[in-house]
mmCIF file of C-alpha atoms in Angstrom:
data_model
loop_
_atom_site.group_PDB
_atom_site.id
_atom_site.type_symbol
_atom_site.label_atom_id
_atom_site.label_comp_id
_atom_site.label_asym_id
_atom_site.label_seq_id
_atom_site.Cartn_x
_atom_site.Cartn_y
_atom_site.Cartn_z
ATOM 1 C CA UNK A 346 -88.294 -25.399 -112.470
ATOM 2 C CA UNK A 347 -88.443 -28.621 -110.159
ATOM 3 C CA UNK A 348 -86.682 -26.407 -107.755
ATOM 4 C CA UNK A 349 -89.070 -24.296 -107.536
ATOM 5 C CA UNK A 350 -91.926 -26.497 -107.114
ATOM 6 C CA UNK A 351 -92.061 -26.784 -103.164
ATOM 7 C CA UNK A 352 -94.603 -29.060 -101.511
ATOM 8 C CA UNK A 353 -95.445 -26.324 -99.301
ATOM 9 C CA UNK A 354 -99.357 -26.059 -97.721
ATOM 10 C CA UNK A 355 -100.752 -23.137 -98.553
ATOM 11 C CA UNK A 356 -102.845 -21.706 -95.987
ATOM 12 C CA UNK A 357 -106.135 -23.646 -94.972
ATOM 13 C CA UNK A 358 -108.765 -20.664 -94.158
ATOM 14 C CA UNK A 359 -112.279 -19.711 -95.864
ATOM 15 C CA UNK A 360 -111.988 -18.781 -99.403
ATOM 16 C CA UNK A 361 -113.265 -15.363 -100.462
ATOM 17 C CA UNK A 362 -113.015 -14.124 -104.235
ATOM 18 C CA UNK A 363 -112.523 -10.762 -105.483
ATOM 19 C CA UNK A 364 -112.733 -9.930 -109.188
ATOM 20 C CA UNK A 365 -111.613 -6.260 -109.673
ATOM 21 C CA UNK A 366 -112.196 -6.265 -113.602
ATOM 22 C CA UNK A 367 -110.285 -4.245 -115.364
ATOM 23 C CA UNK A 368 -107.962 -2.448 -112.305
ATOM 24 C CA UNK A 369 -105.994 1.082 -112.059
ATOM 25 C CA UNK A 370 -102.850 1.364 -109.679
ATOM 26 C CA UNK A 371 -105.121 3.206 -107.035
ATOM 27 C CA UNK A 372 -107.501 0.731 -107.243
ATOM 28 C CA UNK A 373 -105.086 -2.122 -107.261
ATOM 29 C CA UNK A 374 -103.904 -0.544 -104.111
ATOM 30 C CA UNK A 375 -106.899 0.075 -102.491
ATOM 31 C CA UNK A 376 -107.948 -3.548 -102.979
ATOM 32 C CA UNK A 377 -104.678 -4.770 -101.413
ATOM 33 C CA UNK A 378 -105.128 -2.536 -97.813
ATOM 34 C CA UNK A 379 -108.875 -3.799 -97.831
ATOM 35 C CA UNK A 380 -108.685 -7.496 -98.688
ATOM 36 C CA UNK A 381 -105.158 -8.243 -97.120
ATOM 37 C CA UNK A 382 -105.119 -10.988 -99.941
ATOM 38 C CA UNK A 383 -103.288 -14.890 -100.188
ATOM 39 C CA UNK A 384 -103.694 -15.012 -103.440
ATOM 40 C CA UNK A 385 -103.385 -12.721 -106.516
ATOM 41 C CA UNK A 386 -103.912 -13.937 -110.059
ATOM 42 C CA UNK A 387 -103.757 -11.428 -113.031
ATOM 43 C CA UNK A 388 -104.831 -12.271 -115.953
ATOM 44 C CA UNK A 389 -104.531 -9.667 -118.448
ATOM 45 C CA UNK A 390 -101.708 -8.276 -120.966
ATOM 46 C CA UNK A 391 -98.131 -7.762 -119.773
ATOM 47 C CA UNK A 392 -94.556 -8.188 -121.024
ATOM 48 C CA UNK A 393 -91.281 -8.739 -119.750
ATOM 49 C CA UNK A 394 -91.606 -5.134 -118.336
ATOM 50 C CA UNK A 395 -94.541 -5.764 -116.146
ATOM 51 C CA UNK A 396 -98.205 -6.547 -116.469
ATOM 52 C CA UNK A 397 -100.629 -3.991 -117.801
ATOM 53 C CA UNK A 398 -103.385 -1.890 -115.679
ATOM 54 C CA UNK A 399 -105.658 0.327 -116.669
ATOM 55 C CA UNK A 400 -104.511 4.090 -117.221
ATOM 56 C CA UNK A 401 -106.262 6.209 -115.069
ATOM 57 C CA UNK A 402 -105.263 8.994 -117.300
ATOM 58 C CA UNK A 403 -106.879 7.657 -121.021
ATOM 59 C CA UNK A 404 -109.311 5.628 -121.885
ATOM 60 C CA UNK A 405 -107.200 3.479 -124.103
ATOM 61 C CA UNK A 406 -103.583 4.028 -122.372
ATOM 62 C CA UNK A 407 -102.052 1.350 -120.121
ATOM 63 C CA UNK A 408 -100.189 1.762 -117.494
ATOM 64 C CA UNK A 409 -97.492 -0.680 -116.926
ATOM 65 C CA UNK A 410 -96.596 -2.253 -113.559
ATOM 66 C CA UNK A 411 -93.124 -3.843 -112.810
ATOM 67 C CA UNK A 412 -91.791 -5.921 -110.165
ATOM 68 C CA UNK A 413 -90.818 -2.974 -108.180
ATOM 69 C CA UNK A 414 -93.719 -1.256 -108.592
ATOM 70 C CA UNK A 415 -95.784 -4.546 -107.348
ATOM 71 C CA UNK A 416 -93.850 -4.629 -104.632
ATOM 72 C CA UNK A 417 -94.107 -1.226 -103.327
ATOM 73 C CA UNK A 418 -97.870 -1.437 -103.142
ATOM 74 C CA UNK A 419 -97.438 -4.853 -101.734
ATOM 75 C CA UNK A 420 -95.635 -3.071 -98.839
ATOM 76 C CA UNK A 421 -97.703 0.095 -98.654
ATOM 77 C CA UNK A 422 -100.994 -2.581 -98.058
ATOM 78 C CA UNK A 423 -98.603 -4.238 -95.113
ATOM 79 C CA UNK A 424 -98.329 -7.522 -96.817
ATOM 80 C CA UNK A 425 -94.797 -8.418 -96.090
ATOM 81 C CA UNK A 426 -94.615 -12.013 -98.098
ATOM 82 C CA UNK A 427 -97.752 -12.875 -100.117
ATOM 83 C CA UNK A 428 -98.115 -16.565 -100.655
ATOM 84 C CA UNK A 429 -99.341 -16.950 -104.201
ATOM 85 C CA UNK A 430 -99.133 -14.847 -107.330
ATOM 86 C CA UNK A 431 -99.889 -15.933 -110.418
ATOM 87 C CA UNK A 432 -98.971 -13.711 -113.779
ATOM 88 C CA UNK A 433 -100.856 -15.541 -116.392
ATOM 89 C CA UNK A 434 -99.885 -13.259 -118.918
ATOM 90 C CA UNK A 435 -97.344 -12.937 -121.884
ATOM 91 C CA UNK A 436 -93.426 -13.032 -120.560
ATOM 92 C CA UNK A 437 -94.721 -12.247 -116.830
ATOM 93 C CA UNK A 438 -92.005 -14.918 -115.859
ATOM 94 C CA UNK A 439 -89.362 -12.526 -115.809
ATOM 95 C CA UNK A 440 -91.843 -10.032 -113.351
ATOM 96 C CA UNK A 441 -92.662 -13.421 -111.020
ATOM 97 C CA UNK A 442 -89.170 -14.381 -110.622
ATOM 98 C CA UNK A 443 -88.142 -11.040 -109.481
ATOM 99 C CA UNK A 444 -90.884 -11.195 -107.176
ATOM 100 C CA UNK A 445 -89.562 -14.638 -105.709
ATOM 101 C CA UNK A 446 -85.986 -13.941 -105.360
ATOM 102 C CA UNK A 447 -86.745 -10.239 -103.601
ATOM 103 C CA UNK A 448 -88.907 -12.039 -100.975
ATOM 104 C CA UNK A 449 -92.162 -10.623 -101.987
ATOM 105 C CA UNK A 450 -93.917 -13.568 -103.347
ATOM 106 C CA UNK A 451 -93.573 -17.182 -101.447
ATOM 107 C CA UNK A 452 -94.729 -19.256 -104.576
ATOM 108 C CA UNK A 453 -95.225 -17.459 -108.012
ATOM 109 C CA UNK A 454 -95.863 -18.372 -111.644
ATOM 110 C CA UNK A 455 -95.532 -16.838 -114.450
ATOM 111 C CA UNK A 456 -95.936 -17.682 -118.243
ATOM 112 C CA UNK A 457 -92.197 -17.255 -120.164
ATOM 113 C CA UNK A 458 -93.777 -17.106 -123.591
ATOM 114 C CA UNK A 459 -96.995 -15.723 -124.855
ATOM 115 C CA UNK A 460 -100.129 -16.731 -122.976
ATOM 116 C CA UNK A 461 -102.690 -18.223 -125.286
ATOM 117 C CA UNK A 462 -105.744 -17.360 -124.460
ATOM 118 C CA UNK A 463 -107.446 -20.449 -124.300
ATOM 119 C CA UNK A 464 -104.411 -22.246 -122.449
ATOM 120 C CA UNK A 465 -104.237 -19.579 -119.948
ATOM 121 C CA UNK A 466 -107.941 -20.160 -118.929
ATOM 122 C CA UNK A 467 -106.999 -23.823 -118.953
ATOM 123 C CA UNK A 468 -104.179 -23.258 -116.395
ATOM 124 C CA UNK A 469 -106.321 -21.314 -114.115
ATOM 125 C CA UNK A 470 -109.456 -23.785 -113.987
ATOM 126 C CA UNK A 471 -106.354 -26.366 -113.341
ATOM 127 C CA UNK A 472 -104.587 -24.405 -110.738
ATOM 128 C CA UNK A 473 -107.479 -23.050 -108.630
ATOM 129 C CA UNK A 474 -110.122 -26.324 -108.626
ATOM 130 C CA UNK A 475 -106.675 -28.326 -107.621
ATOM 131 C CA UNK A 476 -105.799 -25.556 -104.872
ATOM 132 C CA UNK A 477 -109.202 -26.194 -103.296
ATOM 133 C CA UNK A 478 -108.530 -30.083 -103.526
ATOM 134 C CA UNK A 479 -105.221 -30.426 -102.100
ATOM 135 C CA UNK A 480 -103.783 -27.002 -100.858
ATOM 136 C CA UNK A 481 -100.136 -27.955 -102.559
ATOM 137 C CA UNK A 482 -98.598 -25.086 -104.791
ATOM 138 C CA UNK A 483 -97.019 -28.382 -106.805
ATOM 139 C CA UNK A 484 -100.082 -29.536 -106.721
ATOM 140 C CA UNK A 485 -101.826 -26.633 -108.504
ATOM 141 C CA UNK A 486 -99.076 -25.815 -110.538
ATOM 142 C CA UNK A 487 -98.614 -29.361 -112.431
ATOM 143 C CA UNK A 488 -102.466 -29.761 -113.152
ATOM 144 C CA UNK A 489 -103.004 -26.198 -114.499
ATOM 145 C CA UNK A 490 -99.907 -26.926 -116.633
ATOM 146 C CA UNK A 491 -101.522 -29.972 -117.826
ATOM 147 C CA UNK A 492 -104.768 -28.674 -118.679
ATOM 148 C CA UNK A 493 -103.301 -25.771 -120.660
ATOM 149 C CA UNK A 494 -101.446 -27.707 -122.638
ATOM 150 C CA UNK A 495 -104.408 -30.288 -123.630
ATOM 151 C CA UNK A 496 -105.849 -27.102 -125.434
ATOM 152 C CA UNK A 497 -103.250 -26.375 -128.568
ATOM 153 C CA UNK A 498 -104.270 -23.394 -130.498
ATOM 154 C CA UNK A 499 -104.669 -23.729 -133.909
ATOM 155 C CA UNK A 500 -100.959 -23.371 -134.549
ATOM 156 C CA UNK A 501 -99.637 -25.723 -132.143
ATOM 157 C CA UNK A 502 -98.310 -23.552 -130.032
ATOM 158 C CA UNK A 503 -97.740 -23.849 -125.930
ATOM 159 C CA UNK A 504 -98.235 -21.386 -123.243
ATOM 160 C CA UNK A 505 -94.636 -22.055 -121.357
ATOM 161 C CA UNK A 506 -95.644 -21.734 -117.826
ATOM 162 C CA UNK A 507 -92.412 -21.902 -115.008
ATOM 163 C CA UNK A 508 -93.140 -21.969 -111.101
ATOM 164 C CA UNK A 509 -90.938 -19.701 -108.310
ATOM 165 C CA UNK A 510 -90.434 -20.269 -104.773
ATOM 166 C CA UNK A 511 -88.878 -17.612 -102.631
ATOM 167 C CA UNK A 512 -85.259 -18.801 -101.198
#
């Protein structure tokens, strides 16, 4: 992981949030076009498949969206490289390392176990207040790491978190 951890600066511009809730693939995709976006950070379900969206189909259904298919709409919203992703869901490291070594994603993390719940709101009150603080993806990445872990769940177990960098 050390590897990974560059002490790159991420951009210093005006900070604008979007929450898009609970988020289809068109939706997703219209977002990117609009927003042109730095930073993405899902948190939701996923697996070592891909991360979970909405179904525009059903109610209930998911529909899953891997690497590839990230990418594409990536590319279709003209965002050649995006900084910063952040997959703080279960086995999404497998989904942000793809990302990384294809050139898609500068920095990425991505969680290689199960994401507690607590822990992964831990990581991103960690990641983001340090982001606006120092503007270093090590930076970020170390203290949301550290907060997560101060919150054990009730059986001890960790949220494994592991940081990519783009080659």
């Amino acid at each position: 992981t050390e590897e990974a951890l560059t002490a790159a600066r991420l951009p210093a511009t005006s900070v604008a949030v979007e929450s898009i809730g609970f988020v289809t693939r068109d939706r997703l995709r219209k977002h990117l076009e609009r927003f042109k976006p730095h930073c993405i950070h899902v948190c939701g379900h996923g697996t070592a498949q891909g991360i979970e969206l909405a179904s525009a189909h059903e109610a209930f259904d998911v529909d899953h969206l891997d690497a590839e298919g990230l990418a594409q709409l990536l590319s279709e919203a003209g965002i050649q490289c995006l900084p910063v992703l952040v997959l703080n869901s279960c086995e999404s490291a497998v989904m942000a390392s793809h990302l990384s070594r294809l050139g898609f994603v500068a920095h990425a993390v991505g969680v290689q176990t199960l994401a507690v719940d607590d822990q992964a709101v831990q990581f991103a009150y960690g990641f983001w207040a340090t982001l606006f603080k120092s503007g270093s993806f090590t930076d970020c990445y170390r203290e949301g790491v550290k907060l997560a872990h101060r919150r054990l769940n009730q059986h001890g177990f960790n949220t494994k978190y592991q940081a990519f960098a783009a080659n």
